[in-house]
mmCIF file of C-alpha atoms in Angstrom:
data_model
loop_
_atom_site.group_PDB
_atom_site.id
_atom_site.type_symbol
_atom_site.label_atom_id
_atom_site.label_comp_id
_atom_site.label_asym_id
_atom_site.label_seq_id
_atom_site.Cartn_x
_atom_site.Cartn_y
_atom_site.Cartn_z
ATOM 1 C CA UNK Z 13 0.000 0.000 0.000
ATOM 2 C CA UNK Z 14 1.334 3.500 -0.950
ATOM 3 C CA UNK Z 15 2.342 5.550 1.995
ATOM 4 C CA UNK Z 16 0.098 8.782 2.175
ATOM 5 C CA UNK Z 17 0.938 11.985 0.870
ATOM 6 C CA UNK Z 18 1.170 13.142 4.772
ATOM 7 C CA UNK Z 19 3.107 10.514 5.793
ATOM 8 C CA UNK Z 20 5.607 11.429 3.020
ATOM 9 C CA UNK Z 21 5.830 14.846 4.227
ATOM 10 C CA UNK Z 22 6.743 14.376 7.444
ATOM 11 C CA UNK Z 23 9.292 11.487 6.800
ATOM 12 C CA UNK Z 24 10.932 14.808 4.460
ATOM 13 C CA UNK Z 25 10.842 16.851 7.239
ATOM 14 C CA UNK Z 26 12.378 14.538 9.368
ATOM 15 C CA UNK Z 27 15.275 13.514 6.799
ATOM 16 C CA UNK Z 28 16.055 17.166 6.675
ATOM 17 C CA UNK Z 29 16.166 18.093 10.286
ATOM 18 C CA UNK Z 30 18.151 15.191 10.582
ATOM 19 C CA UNK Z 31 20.903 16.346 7.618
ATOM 20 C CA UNK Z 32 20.490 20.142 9.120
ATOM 21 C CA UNK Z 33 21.631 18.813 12.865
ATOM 22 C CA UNK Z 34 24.543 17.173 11.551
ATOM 23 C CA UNK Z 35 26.062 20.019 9.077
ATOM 24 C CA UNK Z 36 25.593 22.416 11.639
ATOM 25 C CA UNK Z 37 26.939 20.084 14.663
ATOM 26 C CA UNK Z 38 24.051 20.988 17.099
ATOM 27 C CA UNK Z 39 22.328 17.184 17.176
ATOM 28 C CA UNK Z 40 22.174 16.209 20.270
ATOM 29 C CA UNK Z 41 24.083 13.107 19.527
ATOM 30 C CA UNK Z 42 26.805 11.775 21.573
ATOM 31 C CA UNK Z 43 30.605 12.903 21.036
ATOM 32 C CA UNK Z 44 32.016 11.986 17.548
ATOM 33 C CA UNK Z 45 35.248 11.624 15.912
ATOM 34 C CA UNK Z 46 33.616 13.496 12.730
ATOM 35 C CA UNK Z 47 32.157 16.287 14.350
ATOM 36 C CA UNK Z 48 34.448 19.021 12.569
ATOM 37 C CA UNK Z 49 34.758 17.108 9.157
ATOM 38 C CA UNK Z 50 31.636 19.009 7.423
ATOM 39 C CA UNK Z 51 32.415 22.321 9.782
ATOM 40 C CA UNK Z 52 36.122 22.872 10.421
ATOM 41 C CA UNK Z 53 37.735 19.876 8.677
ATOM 42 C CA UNK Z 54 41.234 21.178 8.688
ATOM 43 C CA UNK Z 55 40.683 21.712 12.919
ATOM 44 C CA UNK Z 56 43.039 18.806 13.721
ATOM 45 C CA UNK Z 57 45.540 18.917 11.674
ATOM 46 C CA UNK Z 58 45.833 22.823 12.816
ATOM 47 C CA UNK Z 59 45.740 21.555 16.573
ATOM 48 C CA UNK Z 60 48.461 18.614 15.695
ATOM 49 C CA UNK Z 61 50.449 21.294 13.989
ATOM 50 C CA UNK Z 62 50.680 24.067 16.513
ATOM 51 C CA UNK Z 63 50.934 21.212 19.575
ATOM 52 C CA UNK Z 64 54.019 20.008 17.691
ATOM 53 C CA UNK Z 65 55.459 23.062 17.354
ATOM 54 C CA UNK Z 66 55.308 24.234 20.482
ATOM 55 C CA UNK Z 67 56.312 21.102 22.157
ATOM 56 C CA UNK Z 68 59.495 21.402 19.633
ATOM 57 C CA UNK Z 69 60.217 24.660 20.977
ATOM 58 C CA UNK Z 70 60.009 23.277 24.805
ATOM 59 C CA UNK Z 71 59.467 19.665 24.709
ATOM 60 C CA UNK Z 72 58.114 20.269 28.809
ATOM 61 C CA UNK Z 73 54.970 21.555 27.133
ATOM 62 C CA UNK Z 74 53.731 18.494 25.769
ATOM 63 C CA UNK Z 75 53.202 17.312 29.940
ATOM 64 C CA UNK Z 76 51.667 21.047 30.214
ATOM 65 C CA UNK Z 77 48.948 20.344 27.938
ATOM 66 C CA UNK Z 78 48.257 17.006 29.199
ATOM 67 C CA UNK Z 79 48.019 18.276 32.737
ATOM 68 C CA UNK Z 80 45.742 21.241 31.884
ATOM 69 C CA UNK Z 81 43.364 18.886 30.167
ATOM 70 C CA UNK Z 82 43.421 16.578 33.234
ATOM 71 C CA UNK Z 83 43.020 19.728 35.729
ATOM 72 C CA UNK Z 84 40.094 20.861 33.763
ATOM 73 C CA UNK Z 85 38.363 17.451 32.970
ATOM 74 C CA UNK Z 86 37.954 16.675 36.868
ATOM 75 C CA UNK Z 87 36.092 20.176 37.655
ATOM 76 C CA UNK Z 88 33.083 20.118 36.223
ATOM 77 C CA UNK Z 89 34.147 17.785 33.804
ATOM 78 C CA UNK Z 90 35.667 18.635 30.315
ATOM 79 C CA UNK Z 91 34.482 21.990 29.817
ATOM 80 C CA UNK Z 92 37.327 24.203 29.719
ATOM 81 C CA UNK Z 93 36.454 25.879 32.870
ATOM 82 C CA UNK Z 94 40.124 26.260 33.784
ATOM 83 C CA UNK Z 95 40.991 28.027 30.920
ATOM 84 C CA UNK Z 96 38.487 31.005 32.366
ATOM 85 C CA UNK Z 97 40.381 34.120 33.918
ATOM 86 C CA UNK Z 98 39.605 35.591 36.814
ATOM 87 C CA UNK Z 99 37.601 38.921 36.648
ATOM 88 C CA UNK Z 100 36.216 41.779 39.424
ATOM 89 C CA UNK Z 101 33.234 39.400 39.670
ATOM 90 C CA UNK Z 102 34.056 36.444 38.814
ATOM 91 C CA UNK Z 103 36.485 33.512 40.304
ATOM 92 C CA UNK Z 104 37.642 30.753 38.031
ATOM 93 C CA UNK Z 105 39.878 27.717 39.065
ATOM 94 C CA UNK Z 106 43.146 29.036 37.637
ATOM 95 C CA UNK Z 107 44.194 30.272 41.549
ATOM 96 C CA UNK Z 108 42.913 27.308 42.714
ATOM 97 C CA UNK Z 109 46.057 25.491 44.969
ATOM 98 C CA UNK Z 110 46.332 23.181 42.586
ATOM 99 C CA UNK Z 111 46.484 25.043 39.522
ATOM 100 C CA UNK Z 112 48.137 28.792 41.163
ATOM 101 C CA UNK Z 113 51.694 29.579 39.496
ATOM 102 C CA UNK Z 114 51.547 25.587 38.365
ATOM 103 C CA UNK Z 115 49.439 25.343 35.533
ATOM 104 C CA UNK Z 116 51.242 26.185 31.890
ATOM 105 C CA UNK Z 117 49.859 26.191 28.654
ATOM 106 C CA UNK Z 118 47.394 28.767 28.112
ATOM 107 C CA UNK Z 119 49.613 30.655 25.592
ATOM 108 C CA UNK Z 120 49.784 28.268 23.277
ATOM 109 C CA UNK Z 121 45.412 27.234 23.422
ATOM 110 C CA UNK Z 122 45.398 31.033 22.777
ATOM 111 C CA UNK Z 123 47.329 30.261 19.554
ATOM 112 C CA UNK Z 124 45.615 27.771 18.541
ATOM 113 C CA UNK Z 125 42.110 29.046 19.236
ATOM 114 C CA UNK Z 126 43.109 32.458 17.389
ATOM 115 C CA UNK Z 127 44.098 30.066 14.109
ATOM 116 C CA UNK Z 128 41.064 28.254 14.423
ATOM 117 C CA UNK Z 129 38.839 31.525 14.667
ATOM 118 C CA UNK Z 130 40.642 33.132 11.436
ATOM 119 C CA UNK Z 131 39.180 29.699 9.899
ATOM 120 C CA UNK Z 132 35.957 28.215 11.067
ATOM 121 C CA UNK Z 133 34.532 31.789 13.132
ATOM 122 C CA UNK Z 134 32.941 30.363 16.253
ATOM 123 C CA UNK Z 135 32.923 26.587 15.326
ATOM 124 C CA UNK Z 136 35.730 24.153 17.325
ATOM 125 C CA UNK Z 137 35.257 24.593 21.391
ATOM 126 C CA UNK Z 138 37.715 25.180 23.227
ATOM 127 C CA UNK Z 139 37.408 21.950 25.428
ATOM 128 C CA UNK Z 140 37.751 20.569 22.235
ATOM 129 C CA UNK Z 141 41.070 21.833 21.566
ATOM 130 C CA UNK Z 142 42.054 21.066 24.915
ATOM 131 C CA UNK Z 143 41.458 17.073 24.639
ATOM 132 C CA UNK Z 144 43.009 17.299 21.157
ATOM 133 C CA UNK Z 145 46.193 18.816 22.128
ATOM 134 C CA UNK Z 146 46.691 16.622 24.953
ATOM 135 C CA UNK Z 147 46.665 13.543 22.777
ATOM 136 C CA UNK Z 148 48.809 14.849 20.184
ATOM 137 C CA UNK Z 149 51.073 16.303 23.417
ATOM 138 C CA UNK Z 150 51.660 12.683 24.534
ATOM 139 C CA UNK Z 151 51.752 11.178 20.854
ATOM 140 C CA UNK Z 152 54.643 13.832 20.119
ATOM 141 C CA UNK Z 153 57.087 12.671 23.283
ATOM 142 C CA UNK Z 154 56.544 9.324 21.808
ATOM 143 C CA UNK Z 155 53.352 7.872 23.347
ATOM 144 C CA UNK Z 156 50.234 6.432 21.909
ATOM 145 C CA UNK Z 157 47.694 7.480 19.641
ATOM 146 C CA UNK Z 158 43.756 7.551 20.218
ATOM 147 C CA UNK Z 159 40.589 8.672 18.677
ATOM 148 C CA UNK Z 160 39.197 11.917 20.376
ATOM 149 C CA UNK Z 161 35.599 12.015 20.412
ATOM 150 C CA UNK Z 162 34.608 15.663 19.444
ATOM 151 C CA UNK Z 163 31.559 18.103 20.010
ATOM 152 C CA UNK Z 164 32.059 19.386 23.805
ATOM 153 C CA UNK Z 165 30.982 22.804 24.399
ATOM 154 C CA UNK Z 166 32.415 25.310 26.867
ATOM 155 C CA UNK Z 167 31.430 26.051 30.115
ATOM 156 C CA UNK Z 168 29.910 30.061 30.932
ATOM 157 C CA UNK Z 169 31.193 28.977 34.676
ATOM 158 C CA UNK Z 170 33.865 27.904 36.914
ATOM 159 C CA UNK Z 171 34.514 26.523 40.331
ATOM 160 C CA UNK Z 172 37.984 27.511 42.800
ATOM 161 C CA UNK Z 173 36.117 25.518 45.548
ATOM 162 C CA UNK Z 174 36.111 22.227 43.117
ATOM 163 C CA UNK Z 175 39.353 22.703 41.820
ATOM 164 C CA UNK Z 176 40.899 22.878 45.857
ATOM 165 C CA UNK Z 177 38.639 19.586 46.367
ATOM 166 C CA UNK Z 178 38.412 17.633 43.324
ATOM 167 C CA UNK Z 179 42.069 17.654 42.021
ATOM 168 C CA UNK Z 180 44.284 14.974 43.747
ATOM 169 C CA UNK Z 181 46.526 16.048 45.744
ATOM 170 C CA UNK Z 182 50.877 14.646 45.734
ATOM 171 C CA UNK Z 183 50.651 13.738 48.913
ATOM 172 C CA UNK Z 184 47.715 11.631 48.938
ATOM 173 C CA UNK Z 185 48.163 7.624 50.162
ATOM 174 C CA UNK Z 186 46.489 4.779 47.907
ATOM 175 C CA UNK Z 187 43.309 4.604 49.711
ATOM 176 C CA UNK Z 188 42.918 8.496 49.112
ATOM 177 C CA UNK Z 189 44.095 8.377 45.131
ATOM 178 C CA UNK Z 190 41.804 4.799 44.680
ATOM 179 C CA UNK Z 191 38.702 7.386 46.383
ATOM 180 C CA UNK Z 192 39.334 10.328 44.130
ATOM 181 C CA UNK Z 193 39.444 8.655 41.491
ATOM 182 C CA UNK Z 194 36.275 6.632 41.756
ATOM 183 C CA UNK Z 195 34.573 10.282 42.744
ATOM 184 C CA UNK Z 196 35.285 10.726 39.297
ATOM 185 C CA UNK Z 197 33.780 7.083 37.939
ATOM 186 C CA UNK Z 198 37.386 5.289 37.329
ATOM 187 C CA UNK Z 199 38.728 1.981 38.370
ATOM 188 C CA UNK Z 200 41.459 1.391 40.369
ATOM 189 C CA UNK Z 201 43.075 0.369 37.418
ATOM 190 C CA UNK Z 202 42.688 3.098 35.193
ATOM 191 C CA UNK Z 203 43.917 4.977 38.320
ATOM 192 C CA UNK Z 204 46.924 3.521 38.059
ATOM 193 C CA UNK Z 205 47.316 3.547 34.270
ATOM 194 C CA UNK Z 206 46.591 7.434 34.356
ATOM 195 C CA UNK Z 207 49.169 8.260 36.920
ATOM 196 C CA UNK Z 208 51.898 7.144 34.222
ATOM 197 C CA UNK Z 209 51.287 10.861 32.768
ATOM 198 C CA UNK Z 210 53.751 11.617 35.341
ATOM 199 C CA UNK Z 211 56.527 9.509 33.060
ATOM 200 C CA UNK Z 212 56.733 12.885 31.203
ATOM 201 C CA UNK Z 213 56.686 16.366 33.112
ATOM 202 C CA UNK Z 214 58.050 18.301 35.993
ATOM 203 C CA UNK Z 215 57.162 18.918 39.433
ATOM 204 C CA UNK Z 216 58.141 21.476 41.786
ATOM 205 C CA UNK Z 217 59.753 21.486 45.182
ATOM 206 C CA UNK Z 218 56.917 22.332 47.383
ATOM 207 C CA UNK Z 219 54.904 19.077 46.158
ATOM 208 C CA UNK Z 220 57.895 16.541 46.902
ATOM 209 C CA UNK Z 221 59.561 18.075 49.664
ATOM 210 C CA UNK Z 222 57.663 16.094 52.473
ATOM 211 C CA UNK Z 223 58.409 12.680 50.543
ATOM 212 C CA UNK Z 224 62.372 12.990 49.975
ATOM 213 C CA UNK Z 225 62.753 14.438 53.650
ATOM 214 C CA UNK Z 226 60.166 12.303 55.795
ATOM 215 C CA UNK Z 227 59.277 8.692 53.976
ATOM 216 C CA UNK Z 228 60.740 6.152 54.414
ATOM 217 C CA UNK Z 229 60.170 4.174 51.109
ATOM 218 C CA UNK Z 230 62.914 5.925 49.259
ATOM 219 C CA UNK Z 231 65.573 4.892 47.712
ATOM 220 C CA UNK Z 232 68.881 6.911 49.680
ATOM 221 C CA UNK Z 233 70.909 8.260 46.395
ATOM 222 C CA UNK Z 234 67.454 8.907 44.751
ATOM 223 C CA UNK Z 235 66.417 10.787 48.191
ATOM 224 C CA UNK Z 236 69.998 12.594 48.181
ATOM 225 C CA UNK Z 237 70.061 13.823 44.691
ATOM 226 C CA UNK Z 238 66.618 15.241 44.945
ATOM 227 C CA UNK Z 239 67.437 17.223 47.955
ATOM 228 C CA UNK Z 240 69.996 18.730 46.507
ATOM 229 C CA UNK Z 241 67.632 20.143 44.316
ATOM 230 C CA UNK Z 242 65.003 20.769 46.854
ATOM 231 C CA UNK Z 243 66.218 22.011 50.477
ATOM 232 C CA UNK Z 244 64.780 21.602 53.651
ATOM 233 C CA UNK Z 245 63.425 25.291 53.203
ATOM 234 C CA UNK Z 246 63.512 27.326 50.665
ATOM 235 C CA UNK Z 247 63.419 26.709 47.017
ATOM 236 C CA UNK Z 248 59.603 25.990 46.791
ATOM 237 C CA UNK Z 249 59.741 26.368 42.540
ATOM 238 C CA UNK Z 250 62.573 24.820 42.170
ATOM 239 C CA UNK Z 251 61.366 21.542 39.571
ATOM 240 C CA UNK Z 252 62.228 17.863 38.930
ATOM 241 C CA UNK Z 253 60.921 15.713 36.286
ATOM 242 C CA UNK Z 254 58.756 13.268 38.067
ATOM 243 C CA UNK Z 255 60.558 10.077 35.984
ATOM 244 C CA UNK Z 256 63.712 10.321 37.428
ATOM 245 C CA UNK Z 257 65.670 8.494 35.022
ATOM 246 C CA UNK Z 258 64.999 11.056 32.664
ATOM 247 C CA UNK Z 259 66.629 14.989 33.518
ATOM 248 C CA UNK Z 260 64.175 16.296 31.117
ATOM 249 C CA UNK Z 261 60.909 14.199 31.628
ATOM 250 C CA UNK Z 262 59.933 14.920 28.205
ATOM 251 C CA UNK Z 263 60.016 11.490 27.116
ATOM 252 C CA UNK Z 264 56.484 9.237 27.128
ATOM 253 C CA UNK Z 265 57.568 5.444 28.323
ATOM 254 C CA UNK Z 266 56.757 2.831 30.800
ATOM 255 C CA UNK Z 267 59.818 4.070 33.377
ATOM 256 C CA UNK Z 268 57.658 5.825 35.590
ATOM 257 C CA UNK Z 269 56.421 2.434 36.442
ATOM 258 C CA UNK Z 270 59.996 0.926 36.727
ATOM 259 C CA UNK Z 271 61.215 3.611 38.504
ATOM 260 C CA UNK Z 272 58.228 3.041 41.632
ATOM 261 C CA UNK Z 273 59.566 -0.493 41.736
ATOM 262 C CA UNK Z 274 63.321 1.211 42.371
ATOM 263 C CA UNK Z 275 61.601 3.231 45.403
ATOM 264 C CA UNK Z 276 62.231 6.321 43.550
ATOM 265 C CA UNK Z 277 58.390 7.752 43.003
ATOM 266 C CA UNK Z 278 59.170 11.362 43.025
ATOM 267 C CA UNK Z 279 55.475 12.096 44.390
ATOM 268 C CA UNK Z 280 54.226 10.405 47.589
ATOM 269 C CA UNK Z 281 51.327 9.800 45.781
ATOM 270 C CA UNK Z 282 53.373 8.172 43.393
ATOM 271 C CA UNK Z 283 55.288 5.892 45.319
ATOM 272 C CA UNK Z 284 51.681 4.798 47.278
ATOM 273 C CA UNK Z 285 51.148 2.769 43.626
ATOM 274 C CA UNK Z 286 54.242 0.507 45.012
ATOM 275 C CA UNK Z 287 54.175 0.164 48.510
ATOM 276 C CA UNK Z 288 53.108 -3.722 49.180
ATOM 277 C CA UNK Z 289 49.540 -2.683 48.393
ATOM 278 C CA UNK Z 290 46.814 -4.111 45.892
ATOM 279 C CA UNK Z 291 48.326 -1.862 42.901
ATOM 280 C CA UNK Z 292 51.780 -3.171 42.987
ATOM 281 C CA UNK Z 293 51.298 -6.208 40.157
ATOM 282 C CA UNK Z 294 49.732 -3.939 37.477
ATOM 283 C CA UNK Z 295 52.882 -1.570 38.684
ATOM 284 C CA UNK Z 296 54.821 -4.909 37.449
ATOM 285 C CA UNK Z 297 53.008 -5.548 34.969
ATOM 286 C CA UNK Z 298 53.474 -2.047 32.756
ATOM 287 C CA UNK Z 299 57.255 -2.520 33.893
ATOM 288 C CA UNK Z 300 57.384 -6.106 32.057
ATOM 289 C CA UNK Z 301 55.299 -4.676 28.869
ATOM 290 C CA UNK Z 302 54.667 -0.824 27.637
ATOM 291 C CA UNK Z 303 52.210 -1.944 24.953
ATOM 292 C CA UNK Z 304 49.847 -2.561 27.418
ATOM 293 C CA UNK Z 305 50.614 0.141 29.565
ATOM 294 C CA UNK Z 306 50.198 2.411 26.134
ATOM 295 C CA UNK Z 307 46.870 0.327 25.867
ATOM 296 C CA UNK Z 308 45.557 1.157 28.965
ATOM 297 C CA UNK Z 309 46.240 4.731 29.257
ATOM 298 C CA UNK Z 310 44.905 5.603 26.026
ATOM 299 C CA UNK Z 311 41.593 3.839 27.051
ATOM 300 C CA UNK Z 312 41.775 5.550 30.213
ATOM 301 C CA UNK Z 313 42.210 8.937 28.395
ATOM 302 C CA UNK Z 314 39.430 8.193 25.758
ATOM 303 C CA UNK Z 315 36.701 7.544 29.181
ATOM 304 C CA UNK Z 316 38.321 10.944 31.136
ATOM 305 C CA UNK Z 317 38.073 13.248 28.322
ATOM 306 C CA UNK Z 318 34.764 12.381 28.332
ATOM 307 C CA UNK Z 319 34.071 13.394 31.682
ATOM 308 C CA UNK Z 320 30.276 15.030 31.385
ATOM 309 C CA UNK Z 321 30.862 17.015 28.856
ATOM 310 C CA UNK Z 322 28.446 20.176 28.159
ATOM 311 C CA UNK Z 323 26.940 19.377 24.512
ATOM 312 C CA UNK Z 324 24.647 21.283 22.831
ATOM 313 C CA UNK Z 325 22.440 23.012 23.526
ATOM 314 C CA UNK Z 326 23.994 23.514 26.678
ATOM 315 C CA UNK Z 327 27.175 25.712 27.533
ATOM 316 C CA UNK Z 328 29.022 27.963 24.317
ATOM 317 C CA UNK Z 329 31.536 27.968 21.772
ATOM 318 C CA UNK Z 330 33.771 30.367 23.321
ATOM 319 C CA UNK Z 331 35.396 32.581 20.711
ATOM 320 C CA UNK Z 332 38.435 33.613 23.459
ATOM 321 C CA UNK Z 333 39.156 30.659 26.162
ATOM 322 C CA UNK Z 334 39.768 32.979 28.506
ATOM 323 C CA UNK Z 335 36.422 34.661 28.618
ATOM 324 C CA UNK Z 336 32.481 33.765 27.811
ATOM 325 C CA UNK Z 337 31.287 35.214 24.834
#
């Protein structure tokens, strides 16, 4: 039987609001690797392009990136609320404890956003950007490669009070890191598998000093040649790169894991993931084989940067990351 002349109306109408949703990007359909290709299809090779440059010109800003991403993805979730400065009435995370004097990285999502605007006017988000460049951040010190869901919007909001709770903290034990974790929905396992992040980056002398002066789980020259670089007082800024074996930290490998098993965690926090507790096997287990540590933390990276993310219609393209439009 024919369908009726209504029926073929509304199936039109329906085929078209369909193909309308997904050229402009404002379905509200889960996160997609395609989102940009009809919009902005050159967006990720710009972001891959300026992330590699920059981390050419100071491989340490590959960890940056990474670290912003993580700071912002467990406040609110992935909404680049901690890209947000502060103004006379308003308070966003970037003085936060965590993130005060710390946090690096905005210059170059300034860059990047500013390229991105001269393109595709008001199009790629800056939360986005943000879980873009951190893949291509660890991809360009040598890690692995993953598919980034797109189509987050930005937040109009911020929270200092989250970012002081949420974040978690250096000194934390395994009980605490295994909690703040799950507050945020992962395993203890993909705890552990994010915490290799620290194989690349630095850290600075106030978060370690407690560790290399008071514990006891520390390996002596490891403890000596990291006071030397932290004293007893003084020196709060003074940095390390949380892999020891590597002065620089800017290269992504499995020695974090290898160097917890050595008793030389930089972090307390770190060192808690090898301490004769229920994390030390997988600890082992990324030390025997960095495939599956690679495997692991790009899984782990695909489910945080996709912490409740604001999609539309919710939330804003912001056309400057460091304001709402």
């Amino acid at each position: 039987m024919a369908a009726s002349p209504v029926l073929i109306h509304h199936l039109k109408l329906s085929i078209c609001t369909v193909l309308l949703l997904c050229l402009t990007g404002t379905a509200f359909a889960q996160l997609r690797s395609t989102y940009y290709l009809l919009s902005c299809p050159l967006a990720l090779p710009i972001i891959r392009a300026e992330v590699l440059k920059a981390v050419l010109l100071e491989p340490r800003m590959g960890a940056s990136l990474l670290r912003l991403h993580f700071h912002d993805c467990f406040v609110q979730g992935c909404d680049a609320s901690v890209l947000l400065d502060d103004t006379e009435n308003f308070r966003g995370e970037k003085t936060a404890f965590p993130n005060n004097n710390s946090l690096r990285g905005f210059d170059v999502m300034d860059d990047i956003k500013h390229k991105l605007e001269n393109l595709c006017p008001g199009v790629v988000s800056c939360a986005d950007i943000l879980a873009v460049a951190a893949r291509d951040s660890v991809y360009a010190l040598g890690g692995p490669f993953w598919e980034v869901r797109l189509g987050r919007r930005d937040s109009t909001k911020a929270s200092w009070s989250d970012a002081n709770k949420d974040l978690p903290a250096p000194f934390l034990n395994l009980t605490g890191l295994i909690t703040a974790f799950a507050n945020k929905g992962f395993t203890r396992q993909e705890m552990v598998a994010l915490s290799g992040s620290h194989t690349i980056g630095m850290a600075r002398c106030r978060t370690f000093r407690n560790r290399i002066y008071n514990d006891t789980n520390i390996e002596s020259s490891f403890r000596e040649s990291k006071q030397a670089v932290c004293p007893a007082v003084g020196g709060d800024d003074n940095l390390s790169a949380l892999d020891g074996s590597h002065s620089d930290g800017n290269c992504f490998d499995n020695s974090y894991y290898k160097n917890l098993v050595k008793k030389k965690g930089l972090l307390h926090s770190d060192q808690a993931l090898f301490n004769g507790g229920p994390t030390d096997a997988q600890v082992r287990a990324y030390v025997h084989d960095s495939s599956l540590f690679f495997r692991d933390f790009a899984k782990a990276m695909i489910k945080m940067s996709e912490l409740t993310p604001l999609t539309a219609p919710h939330g804003q393209v912001r056309t400057n990351c460091r304001k709402v439009n």
